[in-house]
Amino acid sequence: MPTGFIIFCGAAVLFRLISLAISVRHEAAMKQAGAIEIGKRNTLVLAIAHIFYYLAAIVEGSFRSHDLNIGFWIGVCLYGLGVIMLITVIRLLGRLWTVKLLIAKDHELITHPLFRWFRHPNYFLNIIPELVGFALILNAHITLVIGMLVYAIPLTIRIRQEEREMNTRFPGY
């Protein structure tokens, strides 16, 4: 396996673990303040799907060649966009950002233009580009196709759950 492959995979996993640590910290504070969790089972399915997607891409990618072709560079751009957008969404949502669907007692509607232009920037500008980019960088095309189809199911459920809660809590959402 090329050294770059190992370094990229390690850095990507580390980045996700750091974001998870932020989520856990926010979750603990929110739950202590009385937040309720919506869609607990689906959150678990999403987490498992994310982990398996990463593992499948890494395993598949370990058996592939790694040329710096156009697919690789598109992957780098998409993955980079996903990372930047995750950092942006975490910054904009602040204490409200978690990987779980938590509703705080004092939950406030974030009205930043990013959330007006893109209904769910964390999903459409972070997770999807991140996963597509990750697979393209690793040349894991089977994982890309099958993994995204599988991932789309719990992600669609999550979006519907979130929409339902936001519509209930914020009239005119």
Short mmCIF file of N, CA and C in Angstrom, two decimals:
data_model
loop_
_atom_site.label_atom_id
_atom_site.label_comp_id
_atom_site.label_asym_id
_atom_site.label_seq_id
_atom_site.Cartn_x
_atom_site.Cartn_y
_atom_site.Cartn_z
N MET A 1 0.83 -1.18 0.00
CA MET A 1 0.00 0.00 0.00
C MET A 1 0.88 1.25 0.00
N PRO A 2 0.56 2.22 -0.85
CA PRO A 2 1.36 3.44 -0.86
C PRO A 2 1.25 4.21 0.46
N THR A 3 2.32 4.87 0.81
CA THR A 3 2.34 5.64 2.06
C THR A 3 1.27 6.72 2.06
N GLY A 4 1.06 7.38 0.92
CA GLY A 4 0.04 8.42 0.82
C GLY A 4 -1.35 7.89 1.13
N PHE A 5 -1.63 6.67 0.70
CA PHE A 5 -2.91 6.01 0.97
C PHE A 5 -3.11 5.86 2.47
N ILE A 6 -2.10 5.37 3.15
CA ILE A 6 -2.17 5.15 4.59
C ILE A 6 -2.31 6.47 5.34
N ILE A 7 -1.54 7.46 4.93
CA ILE A 7 -1.61 8.77 5.60
C ILE A 7 -2.98 9.41 5.40
N PHE A 8 -3.49 9.37 4.16
CA PHE A 8 -4.81 9.96 3.91
C PHE A 8 -5.89 9.26 4.73
N CYS A 9 -5.91 7.94 4.71
CA CYS A 9 -6.92 7.19 5.47
C CYS A 9 -6.82 7.50 6.96
N GLY A 10 -5.62 7.52 7.48
CA GLY A 10 -5.43 7.84 8.89
C GLY A 10 -5.89 9.24 9.23
N ALA A 11 -5.56 10.21 8.37
CA ALA A 11 -5.98 11.59 8.61
C ALA A 11 -7.50 11.73 8.53
N ALA A 12 -8.12 11.06 7.57
CA ALA A 12 -9.57 11.12 7.42
C ALA A 12 -10.27 10.53 8.64
N VAL A 13 -9.79 9.40 9.11
CA VAL A 13 -10.38 8.77 10.30
C VAL A 13 -10.15 9.66 11.53
N LEU A 14 -8.96 10.20 11.66
CA LEU A 14 -8.67 11.10 12.79
C LEU A 14 -9.59 12.32 12.76
N PHE A 15 -9.78 12.91 11.59
CA PHE A 15 -10.67 14.06 11.46
C PHE A 15 -12.09 13.70 11.91
N ARG A 16 -12.56 12.54 11.50
CA ARG A 16 -13.90 12.10 11.89
C ARG A 16 -13.96 11.84 13.40
N LEU A 17 -12.92 11.30 13.99
CA LEU A 17 -12.91 11.06 15.44
C LEU A 17 -12.91 12.38 16.21
N ILE A 18 -12.22 13.39 15.70
CA ILE A 18 -12.22 14.70 16.35
C ILE A 18 -13.63 15.30 16.27
N SER A 19 -14.27 15.19 15.12
CA SER A 19 -15.64 15.73 15.01
C SER A 19 -16.59 14.95 15.93
N LEU A 20 -16.37 13.67 16.07
CA LEU A 20 -17.19 12.87 16.98
C LEU A 20 -17.00 13.31 18.43
N ALA A 21 -15.77 13.63 18.81
CA ALA A 21 -15.50 14.11 20.16
C ALA A 21 -16.23 15.43 20.43
N ILE A 22 -16.26 16.31 19.43
CA ILE A 22 -17.00 17.56 19.56
C ILE A 22 -18.49 17.26 19.73
N SER A 23 -18.99 16.34 18.93
CA SER A 23 -20.40 15.96 19.02
C SER A 23 -20.75 15.40 20.40
N VAL A 24 -19.91 14.53 20.92
CA VAL A 24 -20.16 13.92 22.23
C VAL A 24 -20.19 15.00 23.32
N ARG A 25 -19.27 15.95 23.24
CA ARG A 25 -19.24 17.05 24.21
C ARG A 25 -20.52 17.89 24.13
N HIS A 26 -20.93 18.24 22.91
CA HIS A 26 -22.17 19.01 22.74
C HIS A 26 -23.39 18.22 23.20
N GLU A 27 -23.42 16.94 22.87
CA GLU A 27 -24.54 16.08 23.25
C GLU A 27 -24.69 16.03 24.77
N ALA A 28 -23.59 15.83 25.47
CA ALA A 28 -23.66 15.74 26.93
C ALA A 28 -24.20 17.03 27.54
N ALA A 29 -23.73 18.16 27.05
CA ALA A 29 -24.21 19.44 27.57
C ALA A 29 -25.69 19.65 27.24
N MET A 30 -26.08 19.29 26.04
CA MET A 30 -27.48 19.47 25.65
C MET A 30 -28.41 18.56 26.45
N LYS A 31 -28.01 17.32 26.62
CA LYS A 31 -28.86 16.38 27.37
C LYS A 31 -28.96 16.79 28.83
N GLN A 32 -27.86 17.29 29.39
CA GLN A 32 -27.88 17.77 30.77
C GLN A 32 -28.84 18.95 30.92
N ALA A 33 -28.98 19.72 29.85
CA ALA A 33 -29.89 20.87 29.87
C ALA A 33 -31.31 20.51 29.43
N GLY A 34 -31.56 19.19 29.24
CA GLY A 34 -32.92 18.75 28.96
C GLY A 34 -33.27 18.50 27.51
N ALA A 35 -32.29 18.42 26.63
CA ALA A 35 -32.57 18.15 25.21
C ALA A 35 -33.13 16.75 25.05
N ILE A 36 -33.95 16.59 24.01
CA ILE A 36 -34.49 15.27 23.71
C ILE A 36 -33.90 14.77 22.39
N GLU A 37 -33.72 13.46 22.32
CA GLU A 37 -33.17 12.85 21.12
C GLU A 37 -34.30 12.28 20.27
N ILE A 38 -34.22 12.55 18.99
CA ILE A 38 -35.20 12.06 18.02
C ILE A 38 -34.49 11.04 17.13
N GLY A 39 -35.18 9.94 16.80
CA GLY A 39 -34.64 8.98 15.84
C GLY A 39 -33.39 8.27 16.29
N LYS A 40 -33.38 7.84 17.53
CA LYS A 40 -32.20 7.19 18.10
C LYS A 40 -31.73 5.98 17.27
N ARG A 41 -32.66 5.14 16.87
CA ARG A 41 -32.30 3.93 16.11
C ARG A 41 -31.70 4.31 14.75
N ASN A 42 -32.30 5.29 14.09
CA ASN A 42 -31.78 5.70 12.79
C ASN A 42 -30.40 6.32 12.91
N THR A 43 -30.15 7.04 14.00
CA THR A 43 -28.82 7.60 14.22
C THR A 43 -27.79 6.49 14.31
N LEU A 44 -28.13 5.41 14.99
CA LEU A 44 -27.23 4.26 15.09
C LEU A 44 -26.98 3.66 13.70
N VAL A 45 -28.04 3.52 12.92
CA VAL A 45 -27.89 2.98 11.56
C VAL A 45 -27.00 3.88 10.71
N LEU A 46 -27.20 5.19 10.82
CA LEU A 46 -26.35 6.14 10.08
C LEU A 46 -24.88 6.01 10.49
N ALA A 47 -24.64 5.91 11.77
CA ALA A 47 -23.26 5.78 12.26
C ALA A 47 -22.62 4.50 11.74
N ILE A 48 -23.36 3.42 11.79
CA ILE A 48 -22.84 2.14 11.29
C ILE A 48 -22.59 2.23 9.79
N ALA A 49 -23.51 2.85 9.06
CA ALA A 49 -23.35 3.00 7.61
C ALA A 49 -22.10 3.83 7.29
N HIS A 50 -21.86 4.87 8.08
CA HIS A 50 -20.69 5.72 7.85
C HIS A 50 -19.39 4.93 8.09
N ILE A 51 -19.36 4.20 9.18
CA ILE A 51 -18.18 3.40 9.51
C ILE A 51 -17.95 2.34 8.43
N PHE A 52 -18.99 1.61 8.05
CA PHE A 52 -18.83 0.57 7.04
C PHE A 52 -18.45 1.14 5.68
N TYR A 53 -18.96 2.32 5.36
CA TYR A 53 -18.58 2.98 4.10
C TYR A 53 -17.07 3.25 4.10
N TYR A 54 -16.58 3.85 5.17
CA TYR A 54 -15.14 4.13 5.28
C TYR A 54 -14.34 2.83 5.19
N LEU A 55 -14.74 1.82 5.95
CA LEU A 55 -14.00 0.56 5.95
C LEU A 55 -14.02 -0.10 4.58
N ALA A 56 -15.19 -0.11 3.94
CA ALA A 56 -15.30 -0.73 2.61
C ALA A 56 -14.43 0.01 1.60
N ALA A 57 -14.44 1.34 1.64
CA ALA A 57 -13.62 2.12 0.71
C ALA A 57 -12.13 1.86 0.95
N ILE A 58 -11.75 1.77 2.20
CA ILE A 58 -10.33 1.51 2.52
C ILE A 58 -9.92 0.12 2.05
N VAL A 59 -10.77 -0.88 2.31
CA VAL A 59 -10.44 -2.24 1.88
C VAL A 59 -10.40 -2.32 0.36
N GLU A 60 -11.45 -1.80 -0.29
CA GLU A 60 -11.47 -1.83 -1.76
C GLU A 60 -10.28 -1.05 -2.32
N GLY A 61 -10.03 0.12 -1.78
CA GLY A 61 -8.94 0.95 -2.25
C GLY A 61 -7.58 0.31 -2.08
N SER A 62 -7.44 -0.54 -1.08
CA SER A 62 -6.14 -1.19 -0.85
C SER A 62 -5.81 -2.19 -1.95
N PHE A 63 -6.80 -2.58 -2.75
CA PHE A 63 -6.57 -3.51 -3.86
C PHE A 63 -6.51 -2.81 -5.22
N ARG A 64 -6.59 -1.50 -5.21
CA ARG A 64 -6.64 -0.74 -6.47
C ARG A 64 -5.36 0.04 -6.70
N SER A 65 -5.16 0.42 -7.95
CA SER A 65 -4.03 1.30 -8.26
C SER A 65 -4.42 2.72 -7.84
N HIS A 66 -3.44 3.55 -7.66
CA HIS A 66 -3.69 4.91 -7.17
C HIS A 66 -2.98 5.94 -8.03
N ASP A 67 -3.53 6.11 -9.21
CA ASP A 67 -2.99 7.11 -10.12
C ASP A 67 -3.59 8.47 -9.79
N LEU A 68 -2.86 9.52 -10.06
CA LEU A 68 -3.36 10.87 -9.83
C LEU A 68 -4.13 11.32 -11.07
N ASN A 69 -5.24 10.61 -11.34
CA ASN A 69 -6.05 10.90 -12.51
C ASN A 69 -7.15 11.91 -12.17
N ILE A 70 -8.00 12.20 -13.11
CA ILE A 70 -9.05 13.20 -12.91
C ILE A 70 -10.01 12.79 -11.79
N GLY A 71 -10.31 11.49 -11.68
CA GLY A 71 -11.18 11.02 -10.61
C GLY A 71 -10.59 11.29 -9.24
N PHE A 72 -9.30 11.10 -9.12
CA PHE A 72 -8.60 11.38 -7.87
C PHE A 72 -8.76 12.85 -7.50
N TRP A 73 -8.51 13.75 -8.48
CA TRP A 73 -8.55 15.19 -8.19
C TRP A 73 -9.98 15.67 -7.93
N ILE A 74 -10.95 15.09 -8.60
CA ILE A 74 -12.35 15.41 -8.28
C ILE A 74 -12.63 14.97 -6.85
N GLY A 75 -12.14 13.78 -6.48
CA GLY A 75 -12.30 13.29 -5.12
C GLY A 75 -11.68 14.22 -4.09
N VAL A 76 -10.48 14.70 -4.39
CA VAL A 76 -9.80 15.63 -3.47
C VAL A 76 -10.64 16.89 -3.29
N CYS A 77 -11.17 17.43 -4.38
CA CYS A 77 -11.99 18.65 -4.29
C CYS A 77 -13.27 18.39 -3.50
N LEU A 78 -13.94 17.28 -3.77
CA LEU A 78 -15.17 16.96 -3.04
C LEU A 78 -14.91 16.70 -1.57
N TYR A 79 -13.87 15.92 -1.29
CA TYR A 79 -13.55 15.63 0.11
C TYR A 79 -13.18 16.93 0.83
N GLY A 80 -12.38 17.76 0.19
CA GLY A 80 -12.00 19.05 0.77
C GLY A 80 -13.21 19.92 1.04
N LEU A 81 -14.15 19.97 0.08
CA LEU A 81 -15.40 20.71 0.29
C LEU A 81 -16.14 20.17 1.51
N GLY A 82 -16.22 18.85 1.61
CA GLY A 82 -16.91 18.23 2.75
C GLY A 82 -16.29 18.62 4.08
N VAL A 83 -14.98 18.60 4.15
CA VAL A 83 -14.27 18.97 5.38
C VAL A 83 -14.53 20.43 5.73
N ILE A 84 -14.38 21.30 4.74
CA ILE A 84 -14.61 22.74 4.98
C ILE A 84 -16.03 22.99 5.43
N MET A 85 -16.98 22.31 4.80
CA MET A 85 -18.38 22.53 5.16
C MET A 85 -18.70 21.96 6.55
N LEU A 86 -18.08 20.86 6.94
CA LEU A 86 -18.30 20.35 8.29
C LEU A 86 -17.80 21.34 9.32
N ILE A 87 -16.62 21.87 9.10
CA ILE A 87 -16.07 22.87 10.02
C ILE A 87 -16.99 24.09 10.08
N THR A 88 -17.48 24.52 8.92
CA THR A 88 -18.37 25.67 8.84
C THR A 88 -19.68 25.41 9.58
N VAL A 89 -20.28 24.25 9.36
CA VAL A 89 -21.55 23.92 10.01
C VAL A 89 -21.36 23.81 11.52
N ILE A 90 -20.29 23.20 11.96
CA ILE A 90 -20.02 23.10 13.40
C ILE A 90 -19.89 24.51 13.99
N ARG A 91 -19.18 25.37 13.29
CA ARG A 91 -19.01 26.75 13.77
C ARG A 91 -20.34 27.49 13.82
N LEU A 92 -21.16 27.34 12.78
CA LEU A 92 -22.43 28.07 12.72
C LEU A 92 -23.45 27.54 13.73
N LEU A 93 -23.52 26.23 13.89
CA LEU A 93 -24.49 25.66 14.83
C LEU A 93 -23.99 25.71 16.27
N GLY A 94 -22.68 25.77 16.44
CA GLY A 94 -22.12 25.86 17.79
C GLY A 94 -22.57 24.69 18.65
N ARG A 95 -23.04 24.99 19.84
CA ARG A 95 -23.42 23.96 20.81
C ARG A 95 -24.56 23.06 20.33
N LEU A 96 -25.26 23.46 19.28
CA LEU A 96 -26.38 22.66 18.77
C LEU A 96 -25.93 21.56 17.82
N TRP A 97 -24.68 21.59 17.37
CA TRP A 97 -24.22 20.59 16.40
C TRP A 97 -23.85 19.29 17.10
N THR A 98 -24.48 18.21 16.66
CA THR A 98 -24.10 16.86 17.07
C THR A 98 -24.37 15.92 15.89
N VAL A 99 -23.85 14.71 15.98
CA VAL A 99 -24.18 13.72 14.96
C VAL A 99 -25.56 13.12 15.22
N LYS A 100 -26.09 13.40 16.38
CA LYS A 100 -27.43 12.93 16.73
C LYS A 100 -28.44 14.03 16.45
N LEU A 101 -29.69 13.64 16.38
CA LEU A 101 -30.76 14.61 16.19
C LEU A 101 -31.30 14.95 17.58
N LEU A 102 -30.76 16.03 18.14
CA LEU A 102 -31.15 16.47 19.48
C LEU A 102 -31.87 17.82 19.37
N ILE A 103 -32.91 17.96 20.14
CA ILE A 103 -33.64 19.22 20.19
C ILE A 103 -33.52 19.76 21.61
N ALA A 104 -32.86 20.93 21.70
CA ALA A 104 -32.67 21.57 23.00
C ALA A 104 -33.95 22.27 23.43
N LYS A 105 -34.12 22.43 24.73
CA LYS A 105 -35.29 23.16 25.24
C LYS A 105 -35.30 24.58 24.70
N ASP A 106 -34.12 25.16 24.57
CA ASP A 106 -34.01 26.54 24.07
C ASP A 106 -33.50 26.56 22.63
N HIS A 107 -33.85 25.53 21.88
CA HIS A 107 -33.36 25.39 20.50
C HIS A 107 -33.73 26.63 19.70
N GLU A 108 -32.75 27.15 19.00
CA GLU A 108 -33.00 28.34 18.20
C GLU A 108 -32.80 28.00 16.73
N LEU A 109 -33.57 28.65 15.88
CA LEU A 109 -33.45 28.44 14.45
C LEU A 109 -32.26 29.26 13.94
N ILE A 110 -31.33 28.59 13.30
CA ILE A 110 -30.17 29.27 12.74
C ILE A 110 -30.59 29.84 11.38
N THR A 111 -30.42 31.14 11.22
CA THR A 111 -30.89 31.81 10.00
C THR A 111 -29.75 32.28 9.10
N HIS A 112 -28.57 31.78 9.33
CA HIS A 112 -27.43 32.11 8.47
C HIS A 112 -27.81 31.78 7.02
N PRO A 113 -27.35 32.59 6.07
CA PRO A 113 -27.69 32.34 4.66
C PRO A 113 -27.40 30.91 4.19
N LEU A 114 -26.34 30.28 4.70
CA LEU A 114 -26.04 28.91 4.30
C LEU A 114 -27.23 27.99 4.54
N PHE A 115 -27.94 28.20 5.66
CA PHE A 115 -29.08 27.36 5.99
C PHE A 115 -30.33 27.76 5.23
N ARG A 116 -30.36 28.96 4.67
CA ARG A 116 -31.48 29.36 3.82
C ARG A 116 -31.25 28.86 2.40
N TRP A 117 -30.00 28.87 1.93
CA TRP A 117 -29.69 28.44 0.57
C TRP A 117 -29.71 26.92 0.43
N PHE A 118 -29.26 26.23 1.47
CA PHE A 118 -29.22 24.77 1.47
C PHE A 118 -29.96 24.28 2.71
N ARG A 119 -31.04 23.59 2.50
CA ARG A 119 -31.89 23.17 3.60
C ARG A 119 -31.12 22.36 4.64
N HIS A 120 -30.23 21.51 4.22
CA HIS A 120 -29.47 20.66 5.13
C HIS A 120 -27.99 20.65 4.71
N PRO A 121 -27.27 21.73 4.99
CA PRO A 121 -25.88 21.79 4.52
C PRO A 121 -24.98 20.72 5.10
N ASN A 122 -25.27 20.25 6.31
CA ASN A 122 -24.43 19.21 6.89
C ASN A 122 -24.51 17.92 6.08
N TYR A 123 -25.67 17.65 5.50
CA TYR A 123 -25.83 16.42 4.72
C TYR A 123 -25.38 16.62 3.27
N PHE A 124 -25.87 17.70 2.65
CA PHE A 124 -25.64 17.89 1.22
C PHE A 124 -24.31 18.54 0.87
N LEU A 125 -23.72 19.28 1.80
CA LEU A 125 -22.44 19.92 1.52
C LEU A 125 -21.29 19.32 2.31
N ASN A 126 -21.60 18.50 3.31
CA ASN A 126 -20.55 17.84 4.08
C ASN A 126 -20.53 16.34 3.82
N ILE A 127 -21.55 15.65 4.27
CA ILE A 127 -21.49 14.18 4.26
C ILE A 127 -21.42 13.60 2.85
N ILE A 128 -22.31 14.03 1.98
CA ILE A 128 -22.31 13.44 0.63
C ILE A 128 -21.00 13.74 -0.10
N PRO A 129 -20.55 15.02 -0.16
CA PRO A 129 -19.25 15.24 -0.83
C PRO A 129 -18.09 14.50 -0.15
N GLU A 130 -18.13 14.42 1.18
CA GLU A 130 -17.07 13.71 1.91
C GLU A 130 -17.01 12.25 1.49
N LEU A 131 -18.15 11.58 1.49
CA LEU A 131 -18.17 10.16 1.17
C LEU A 131 -17.82 9.91 -0.30
N VAL A 132 -18.38 10.70 -1.20
CA VAL A 132 -18.06 10.54 -2.62
C VAL A 132 -16.57 10.81 -2.84
N GLY A 133 -16.07 11.90 -2.27
CA GLY A 133 -14.66 12.24 -2.42
C GLY A 133 -13.75 11.18 -1.84
N PHE A 134 -14.09 10.66 -0.68
CA PHE A 134 -13.29 9.63 -0.03
C PHE A 134 -13.15 8.41 -0.95
N ALA A 135 -14.27 7.96 -1.51
CA ALA A 135 -14.23 6.79 -2.39
C ALA A 135 -13.45 7.08 -3.67
N LEU A 136 -13.62 8.28 -4.24
CA LEU A 136 -12.90 8.61 -5.47
C LEU A 136 -11.39 8.68 -5.23
N ILE A 137 -10.99 9.27 -4.12
CA ILE A 137 -9.56 9.36 -3.80
C ILE A 137 -8.96 7.97 -3.68
N LEU A 138 -9.71 7.05 -3.08
CA LEU A 138 -9.20 5.69 -2.87
C LEU A 138 -9.46 4.77 -4.05
N ASN A 139 -10.09 5.31 -5.11
CA ASN A 139 -10.43 4.52 -6.30
C ASN A 139 -11.35 3.36 -5.95
N ALA A 140 -12.26 3.62 -5.02
CA ALA A 140 -13.19 2.59 -4.52
C ALA A 140 -14.57 2.80 -5.15
N HIS A 141 -14.67 2.48 -6.43
CA HIS A 141 -15.90 2.77 -7.17
C HIS A 141 -17.07 1.87 -6.80
N ILE A 142 -16.80 0.65 -6.43
CA ILE A 142 -17.89 -0.25 -5.99
C ILE A 142 -18.49 0.27 -4.69
N THR A 143 -17.63 0.66 -3.77
CA THR A 143 -18.09 1.24 -2.51
C THR A 143 -18.88 2.51 -2.78
N LEU A 144 -18.40 3.32 -3.70
CA LEU A 144 -19.09 4.56 -4.02
C LEU A 144 -20.53 4.29 -4.44
N VAL A 145 -20.73 3.39 -5.36
CA VAL A 145 -22.07 3.13 -5.88
C VAL A 145 -22.94 2.42 -4.85
N ILE A 146 -22.49 1.30 -4.36
CA ILE A 146 -23.30 0.51 -3.42
C ILE A 146 -23.42 1.24 -2.08
N GLY A 147 -22.31 1.77 -1.61
CA GLY A 147 -22.32 2.46 -0.32
C GLY A 147 -23.23 3.67 -0.30
N MET A 148 -23.23 4.46 -1.37
CA MET A 148 -24.10 5.64 -1.39
C MET A 148 -25.57 5.24 -1.47
N LEU A 149 -25.86 4.17 -2.20
CA LEU A 149 -27.25 3.70 -2.26
C LEU A 149 -27.73 3.25 -0.88
N VAL A 150 -26.89 2.51 -0.18
CA VAL A 150 -27.24 2.05 1.17
C VAL A 150 -27.34 3.25 2.12
N TYR A 151 -26.37 4.14 2.06
CA TYR A 151 -26.33 5.30 2.96
C TYR A 151 -27.53 6.22 2.75
N ALA A 152 -28.02 6.28 1.52
CA ALA A 152 -29.14 7.17 1.20
C ALA A 152 -30.40 6.82 2.00
N ILE A 153 -30.56 5.57 2.37
CA ILE A 153 -31.78 5.16 3.08
C ILE A 153 -31.85 5.79 4.47
N PRO A 154 -30.88 5.56 5.36
CA PRO A 154 -30.99 6.20 6.67
C PRO A 154 -30.82 7.72 6.61
N LEU A 155 -30.09 8.22 5.61
CA LEU A 155 -29.95 9.67 5.48
C LEU A 155 -31.28 10.32 5.11
N THR A 156 -32.03 9.69 4.22
CA THR A 156 -33.36 10.20 3.86
C THR A 156 -34.29 10.17 5.06
N ILE A 157 -34.22 9.10 5.83
CA ILE A 157 -35.03 9.01 7.05
C ILE A 157 -34.65 10.13 8.01
N ARG A 158 -33.35 10.36 8.19
CA ARG A 158 -32.86 11.43 9.09
C ARG A 158 -33.38 12.79 8.64
N ILE A 159 -33.30 13.06 7.36
CA ILE A 159 -33.75 14.36 6.85
C ILE A 159 -35.24 14.53 7.10
N ARG A 160 -36.02 13.49 6.89
CA ARG A 160 -37.47 13.57 7.14
C ARG A 160 -37.75 13.78 8.63
N GLN A 161 -37.01 13.10 9.49
CA GLN A 161 -37.19 13.30 10.93
C GLN A 161 -36.86 14.73 11.32
N GLU A 162 -35.78 15.23 10.79
CA GLU A 162 -35.35 16.59 11.12
C GLU A 162 -36.36 17.62 10.59
N GLU A 163 -36.83 17.42 9.38
CA GLU A 163 -37.83 18.33 8.81
C GLU A 163 -39.09 18.36 9.66
N ARG A 164 -39.53 17.19 10.07
CA ARG A 164 -40.74 17.09 10.90
C ARG A 164 -40.57 17.87 12.21
N GLU A 165 -39.43 17.68 12.86
CA GLU A 165 -39.18 18.37 14.13
C GLU A 165 -39.05 19.89 13.95
N MET A 166 -38.34 20.29 12.92
CA MET A 166 -38.17 21.72 12.68
C MET A 166 -39.51 22.39 12.35
N ASN A 167 -40.33 21.72 11.55
CA ASN A 167 -41.65 22.27 11.23
C ASN A 167 -42.54 22.37 12.47
N THR A 168 -42.40 21.42 13.38
CA THR A 168 -43.19 21.44 14.61
C THR A 168 -42.73 22.57 15.54
N ARG A 169 -41.44 22.76 15.64
CA ARG A 169 -40.89 23.72 16.60
C ARG A 169 -40.83 25.15 16.09
N PHE A 170 -40.71 25.31 14.78
CA PHE A 170 -40.54 26.64 14.22
C PHE A 170 -41.58 26.90 13.13
N PRO A 171 -42.68 27.52 13.49
CA PRO A 171 -43.70 27.81 12.47
C PRO A 171 -43.10 28.62 11.32
N GLY A 172 -43.44 28.24 10.12
CA GLY A 172 -42.92 28.92 8.94
C GLY A 172 -41.55 28.44 8.51
N TYR A 173 -41.05 27.40 9.17
CA TYR A 173 -39.73 26.85 8.83
C TYR A 173 -39.76 26.46 7.36
#
